Coordinates of C-alpha atoms and ligand atoms in Angstrom, one line a residue:
M23 CA 34.8 12.4 -43.5
S24 CA 31.0 12.2 -43.2
D25 CA 29.6 9.1 -42.1
S26 CA 28.9 7.0 -45.1
K27 CA 26.6 4.1 -43.5
P28 CA 23.3 3.7 -45.0
I29 CA 20.5 5.2 -42.7
N30 CA 18.7 2.8 -40.7
P31 CA 15.2 3.4 -40.6
G32 CA 15.4 2.9 -37.0
D33 CA 17.6 5.4 -36.4
A34 CA 15.9 8.1 -38.3
L35 CA 12.9 7.6 -36.0
K36 CA 14.8 7.7 -32.8
A37 CA 15.5 11.6 -34.0
L38 CA 11.8 11.9 -33.4
L39 CA 11.4 10.8 -29.6
P40 CA 11.4 13.2 -26.8
P41 CA 14.5 12.9 -24.9
L42 CA 12.6 11.3 -21.9
A43 CA 11.7 8.4 -24.1
L44 CA 15.4 8.4 -25.6
A45 CA 16.8 7.8 -22.3
R46 CA 14.5 4.9 -21.8
L47 CA 14.9 3.6 -25.0
G48 CA 16.0 -0.4 -25.4
A49 CA 15.2 -1.0 -28.9
L50 CA 13.4 0.6 -32.1
R51 CA 12.7 -1.2 -35.2
L52 CA 11.0 -0.4 -38.1
A53 CA 9.5 -3.6 -40.0
D54 CA 6.4 -3.4 -42.3
G55 CA 5.1 -0.1 -41.4
A56 CA 5.4 -1.2 -37.8
A57 CA 7.7 0.5 -35.3
S58 CA 8.4 -1.6 -32.3
V59 CA 9.6 0.5 -29.5
V60 CA 11.1 -1.3 -26.6
L61 CA 11.2 1.2 -23.4
D62 CA 13.0 0.3 -19.7
V63 CA 10.0 1.8 -17.5
S64 CA 12.1 0.7 -14.2
G65 CA 10.8 3.0 -11.3
L66 CA 8.1 4.6 -13.4
D67 CA 4.6 4.5 -11.8
A68 CA 1.6 3.5 -13.9
L69 CA 0.5 7.0 -14.9
E70 CA 4.2 8.0 -16.0
R71 CA 4.6 4.7 -18.2
E72 CA 1.2 5.5 -19.7
R73 CA 2.4 9.3 -20.3
L74 CA 5.7 7.9 -21.7
E75 CA 3.7 5.3 -24.1
L76 CA 1.5 8.4 -25.5
A77 CA 4.8 10.6 -25.9
V78 CA 6.0 7.9 -28.0
K79 CA 3.1 6.9 -30.0
E80 CA 2.7 10.6 -30.7
A81 CA 6.1 11.1 -31.7
L82 CA 6.2 8.4 -34.2
G83 CA 2.8 8.1 -35.1
G84 CA 2.7 10.4 -38.3
A85 CA 6.4 9.7 -39.4
P86 CA 7.1 8.4 -42.9
G87 CA 6.7 4.8 -43.5
V88 CA 5.1 4.2 -40.2
K89 CA 1.6 2.6 -40.0
E90 CA 1.3 1.6 -36.5
V91 CA 3.3 2.0 -33.4
R92 CA 3.8 -0.8 -30.7
V93 CA 5.1 0.0 -27.5
A94 CA 6.6 -2.8 -25.2
M95 CA 7.7 -2.1 -21.9
T96 CA 10.3 -3.9 -19.8
A97 CA 11.3 -3.0 -16.0
D98 CA 13.6 -4.6 -13.3
K99 CA 11.5 -6.7 -10.8
V100 CA 11.0 -4.2 -7.7
S101 CA 11.9 -5.5 -4.5
R102 CA 8.7 -4.7 -2.9
K103 CA 8.2 -5.3 0.9
I104 CA 5.0 -6.3 2.1
I105 CA 3.8 -4.9 5.8
A106 CA 1.2 -6.5 7.2
V107 CA -0.9 -4.8 9.9
G108 CA -2.9 -7.0 12.1
S109 CA -4.5 -7.5 15.4
G110 CA -6.3 -10.4 17.3
K111 CA -9.3 -8.4 18.1
G112 CA -11.4 -6.6 15.8
G113 CA -11.8 -2.9 16.2
V114 CA -8.8 -1.8 17.8
G115 CA -7.7 0.7 15.3
K116 CA -5.8 -1.8 12.4
S117 CA -7.5 0.2 9.4
T118 CA -6.6 3.5 11.3
L119 CA -3.2 3.0 11.6
S120 CA -2.9 1.3 8.4
A121 CA -4.2 4.3 6.4
N122 CA -2.0 6.7 8.7
L123 CA 1.3 4.5 8.4
A124 CA 0.9 4.6 4.7
V125 CA 0.4 8.4 4.8
A126 CA 3.4 8.9 7.2
L127 CA 5.7 6.6 5.3
A128 CA 5.2 8.5 1.9
R129 CA 5.8 12.0 4.0
L130 CA 9.3 10.4 4.6
G131 CA 9.9 9.9 1.1
R132 CA 8.9 6.2 0.9
K133 CA 6.7 4.8 -2.2
V134 CA 3.9 3.5 -0.5
G135 CA 1.0 1.5 -1.6
L136 CA -2.2 0.2 1.0
V137 CA -4.0 -2.8 0.3
D138 CA -7.5 -3.0 2.2
A139 CA -7.9 -6.9 2.6
D140 CA -11.0 -6.7 4.6
I141 CA -13.8 -8.2 2.6
Y142 CA -16.7 -7.8 5.3
G143 CA -15.5 -4.1 6.4
P144 CA -13.5 -2.6 3.5
S145 CA -12.6 0.9 5.5
Q146 CA -9.6 2.2 3.2
P147 CA -11.8 3.8 0.4
R148 CA -13.4 6.0 3.1
L149 CA -10.2 6.7 5.0
M150 CA -7.8 7.6 2.1
M151 CA -10.8 9.6 0.3
V152 CA -11.0 7.2 -2.7
E153 CA -14.6 6.0 -2.2
G154 CA -16.7 5.2 -4.9
R155 CA -13.7 4.9 -7.5
K156 CA -13.0 1.7 -9.3
P157 CA -9.6 0.7 -10.5
A158 CA -8.9 0.3 -14.3
A159 CA -7.0 -2.5 -15.5
R160 CA -3.7 -2.9 -17.7
D161 CA -2.6 -6.0 -19.1
S162 CA -4.9 -7.6 -16.7
K163 CA -3.4 -5.9 -13.8
M164 CA -5.5 -3.4 -11.6
I165 CA -3.9 0.0 -11.4
P166 CA -4.0 1.4 -8.0
I167 CA -6.3 4.3 -7.2
Q168 CA -4.1 7.4 -6.3
S169 CA -5.3 8.9 -3.2
P170 CA -4.4 12.9 -2.4
Y171 CA -1.6 11.7 -0.1
G172 CA 0.8 10.3 -2.5
V173 CA -0.4 6.6 -1.7
G174 CA -2.0 4.2 -4.1
V175 CA -5.2 2.2 -2.8
L176 CA -6.7 -1.0 -3.9
S177 CA -9.6 -2.3 -1.7
M178 CA -11.4 -5.5 -1.6
G179 CA -14.6 -3.0 -1.5
M180 CA -13.4 -2.1 -5.0
L181 CA -14.4 -5.6 -6.4
I182 CA -17.3 -6.3 -4.6
E183 CA -20.7 -5.0 -4.2
P184 CA -20.6 -4.7 -0.1
D185 CA -24.0 -6.8 0.2
K186 CA -22.5 -9.7 -1.4
A187 CA -19.5 -10.1 0.6
I188 CA -21.2 -12.5 2.8
A189 CA -21.6 -15.0 -0.2
W190 CA -18.0 -15.1 -0.8
R191 CA -16.0 -18.2 0.2
G192 CA -12.5 -18.6 1.5
P193 CA -10.7 -19.4 -2.1
M194 CA -12.6 -16.3 -3.6
A195 CA -11.3 -13.9 -1.2
S196 CA -7.9 -15.3 -1.4
N197 CA -7.8 -14.9 -5.1
A198 CA -9.4 -11.4 -4.8
L199 CA -6.5 -10.5 -2.5
G200 CA -3.7 -11.9 -4.8
Q201 CA -5.0 -9.6 -7.5
L202 CA -4.8 -6.5 -5.0
I203 CA -1.1 -7.5 -3.9
D204 CA 0.0 -8.6 -7.7
A205 CA -1.7 -5.2 -9.2
D206 CA 0.3 -2.7 -11.3
W207 CA 2.3 -1.2 -8.2
G208 CA 4.8 0.4 -10.5
N209 CA 7.8 1.4 -8.4
T210 CA 6.3 1.2 -5.0
E211 CA 8.7 0.0 -2.5
I212 CA 6.2 -0.8 0.5
L213 CA 2.8 -2.1 0.5
I214 CA 1.0 -1.6 3.8
V215 CA -1.8 -4.5 3.9
D216 CA -4.7 -3.7 6.2
L217 CA -5.9 -7.4 7.4
P218 CA -9.3 -8.1 8.9
P219 CA -9.4 -9.0 12.3
G220 CA -8.8 -12.5 13.6
T221 CA -6.8 -15.6 11.8
G222 CA -9.3 -16.6 9.1
D223 CA -8.3 -17.6 5.6
V224 CA -7.5 -14.1 4.2
Q225 CA -4.8 -14.1 6.8
L226 CA -3.6 -17.4 6.3
T227 CA -3.2 -17.0 2.6
M228 CA -1.5 -13.8 3.1
L229 CA 1.1 -15.2 5.2
Q230 CA 1.7 -18.1 3.0
R231 CA 1.4 -16.7 -0.6
H232 CA 2.7 -13.1 -0.1
K233 CA 5.0 -13.3 2.7
P234 CA 5.1 -10.4 4.3
A235 CA 8.5 -8.8 5.3
G236 CA 7.1 -8.0 8.9
A237 CA 4.1 -7.6 10.7
V238 CA 2.7 -4.4 13.1
I239 CA 0.4 -5.8 15.7
V240 CA -2.2 -3.6 17.0
S241 CA -3.8 -3.6 20.1
T242 CA -5.4 -1.5 22.6
P243 CA -4.3 -1.5 26.2
Q244 CA -7.0 -3.9 27.6
D245 CA -6.0 -7.2 29.0
L246 CA -8.3 -9.2 26.7
A247 CA -7.3 -7.4 23.5
L248 CA -3.5 -7.8 24.5
I249 CA -4.3 -11.8 25.0
D250 CA -5.8 -11.7 21.2
A251 CA -2.7 -9.8 20.1
K252 CA -0.2 -12.2 21.7
R253 CA -2.3 -14.9 19.6
A254 CA -2.1 -13.0 16.6
M255 CA 1.7 -12.5 16.9
Q256 CA 2.3 -16.3 17.5
L257 CA 0.3 -16.6 14.2
F258 CA 2.6 -14.6 12.3
E259 CA 5.8 -16.0 14.1
Q260 CA 4.6 -19.7 13.2
A261 CA 4.4 -18.5 9.5
G262 CA 8.0 -17.0 9.7
V263 CA 6.7 -13.6 9.4
P264 CA 8.8 -11.3 11.6
I265 CA 7.0 -9.1 14.3
I266 CA 8.3 -5.6 13.6
G267 CA 6.5 -4.3 16.8
M268 CA 3.3 -3.6 18.5
V269 CA 1.5 -0.3 18.7
E270 CA -1.0 0.8 21.4
N271 CA -4.1 2.3 20.1
M272 CA -6.7 4.3 22.1
A273 CA -4.4 4.8 24.8
G274 CA -5.3 7.7 26.9
Y275 CA -8.2 9.8 26.0
V276 CA -7.4 13.6 25.4
C277 CA -10.2 15.8 26.3
P278 CA -10.9 17.9 23.6
H279 CA -12.3 20.7 26.1
C280 CA -9.6 20.9 28.8
G281 CA -6.9 18.4 27.5
E282 CA -7.1 16.3 30.6
V283 CA -5.7 12.8 29.8
S284 CA -7.9 9.9 31.4
D285 CA -7.4 6.3 30.7
P286 CA -10.6 4.5 29.8
F287 CA -8.9 1.3 28.5
G288 CA -6.0 1.6 30.6
S289 CA -2.4 2.8 29.3
G290 CA 1.0 1.1 28.8
G291 CA -0.1 -2.7 28.5
A292 CA 1.0 -3.3 25.0
E293 CA 4.3 -1.9 25.8
A294 CA 4.7 -4.1 28.7
T295 CA 3.2 -6.9 26.7
A296 CA 5.9 -6.2 24.1
E297 CA 8.7 -6.1 26.4
Q298 CA 7.5 -9.4 28.2
L299 CA 7.4 -11.2 24.6
G300 CA 11.0 -9.4 23.7
E301 CA 9.2 -7.4 20.7
S302 CA 9.6 -3.9 20.0
F303 CA 7.0 -1.4 21.0
L304 CA 6.5 1.2 18.2
G305 CA 4.5 3.9 19.7
R306 CA 1.3 4.8 21.1
I307 CA -1.8 6.7 19.8
P308 CA -4.1 8.3 21.9
L309 CA -8.0 8.1 21.8
T310 CA -9.0 11.3 20.2
I311 CA -12.2 12.8 18.5
T312 CA -9.8 14.3 16.0
I313 CA -8.5 11.0 14.9
R314 CA -12.2 9.6 14.6
E315 CA -13.3 12.6 12.9
Q316 CA -10.1 12.9 10.5
S317 CA -10.8 9.2 9.7
D318 CA -14.4 9.7 8.8
A319 CA -13.5 12.8 6.7
G320 CA -10.9 10.7 4.6
T321 CA -7.9 13.2 5.7
P322 CA -5.7 10.9 7.9
S323 CA -4.2 12.7 10.8
A324 CA -0.8 11.4 9.5
A325 CA -1.1 14.0 6.6
G326 CA -1.2 16.9 9.1
D327 CA 1.2 18.3 12.0
G328 CA -1.1 18.0 14.8
P329 CA 0.0 15.7 17.9
E330 CA -1.9 12.7 16.4
G331 CA -0.1 13.2 13.2
Q332 CA 3.2 13.5 15.1
A333 CA 2.3 10.3 16.7
F334 CA 1.8 8.7 13.8
M335 CA 5.0 9.9 12.2
A336 CA 7.2 8.6 15.0
I337 CA 5.9 5.1 14.3
A338 CA 6.4 5.3 10.7
R339 CA 10.1 6.2 11.5
R340 CA 10.5 3.3 13.6
V341 CA 9.0 1.2 10.8
A342 CA 11.3 2.9 8.0
T343 CA 14.2 2.2 10.3
W344 CA 13.3 -1.5 10.8
L345 CA 12.7 -2.1 7.0
D346 CA 16.3 -0.4 6.3
N347 CA 18.0 -2.9 8.5
Q348 CA 16.4 -6.0 6.7
Ligands
ATP492 N1 -7.0 6.5 18.3 C1 -8.0 6.6 18.0 N2 -9.0 7.7 18.5 C2 -10.3 7.8 18.2 N3 -11.0 7.0 17.4 C3 -10.2 6.0 16.9 C4 -8.7 5.7 17.1 N4 -8.5 4.5 16.5 C5 -9.4 3.9 16.0 N5 -10.7 4.8 16.3 C6 -12.0 4.7 15.7 O1 -12.5 3.2 16.1 C7 -13.1 2.6 15.1 C8 -12.4 1.5 14.9 O2 -11.1 1.8 14.2 P1 -11.1 0.8 12.9 O3 -11.7 0.7 11.8 O4 -9.2 1.5 12.5 O5 -10.5 -0.5 13.6 P2 -10.0 -2.1 13.0 O6 -9.1 -2.7 13.8 O7 -9.5 -1.9 11.7 O8 -11.5 -2.8 12.9 P3 -12.0 -4.0 12.2 O9 -11.2 -4.9 13.1 O10 -13.2 -3.6 12.0 O11 -11.4 -4.1 10.9 C9 -13.2 3.7 13.9 O12 -14.4 4.1 14.1 C10 -11.9 4.7 14.3 O13 -12.1 5.9 13.6
MG493 MG1 -10.5 -2.7 9.8

């Protein structure tokens, strides 16, 4: 027997949808010439959602009885984990580590985003080769800029003119940081946040409002930097943010000519400090001209397979294991 049910106009339209949209179809109704389509976009990033929406509009746009296509999207809330990268002292390599950690985690198959929370010295646009790009917005949320390394990036530097930063007050900076963190991160699982140095407003807001899953503390091997690193760790711990571990940066200078290793800032201090405090030691990054040059060129060392890239990959593996055990 053939099906004698009257044809629902929505059902007729369904047949026009591409399989990708059909697989994600929540509801489809046609009323007064308006086709309302609800799609489940869980797990899709901003670009994929945009493509899906376009495909649906194209498929239904010219259909009989359809004057307008409205697409609504729903998604399961992704449980996103924030990793804060901090230090006590400035200039020890937080931004370098943040960029490379993000790229390395992406190479390990994680879905990673990178937020540059430094208003006074945003460095991620340069490090991640997205300089000069301004994020678009959808539903009043910013859409991260895709770097060539499979990592979405948003930076305070994309929101403000460099010479205006000095006029920013604490609450403005905190609100701007909120916009970066609550942006349209799609299916991003891990958000790396590159903090400015010290323990100012931005750091405190970060800890209070956007509760990181954990913090990575960077230090050079010098005693003074290590004292500041201890202070930063205390700040995180007091705010209830677990310390994932310490990274020692600029440990051992590798001479580009002869390969000989010397220790301008000493070496091993961070590992000893971590042990003394009962924290994990995540790894050591040497001081090399390659890291500085690759950073300046916007091609993070972790995107390649040189010794520096491998050092960052080793740290990323430890961070990934830590996250998996949460
Ligand atoms: N392991 C390294 N080898 C060589 N150069 C490095 C290394 N780590 C960082 N640098 C260089 O040192 C400088 C400071 O690094 P970076 O900007 O990452 O530090 P930071 O802690 O983020 O600084 P700030 O506190 O100003 O935000 C940069 O020029 C960077 O390229
Ligand atoms: Mg920095």
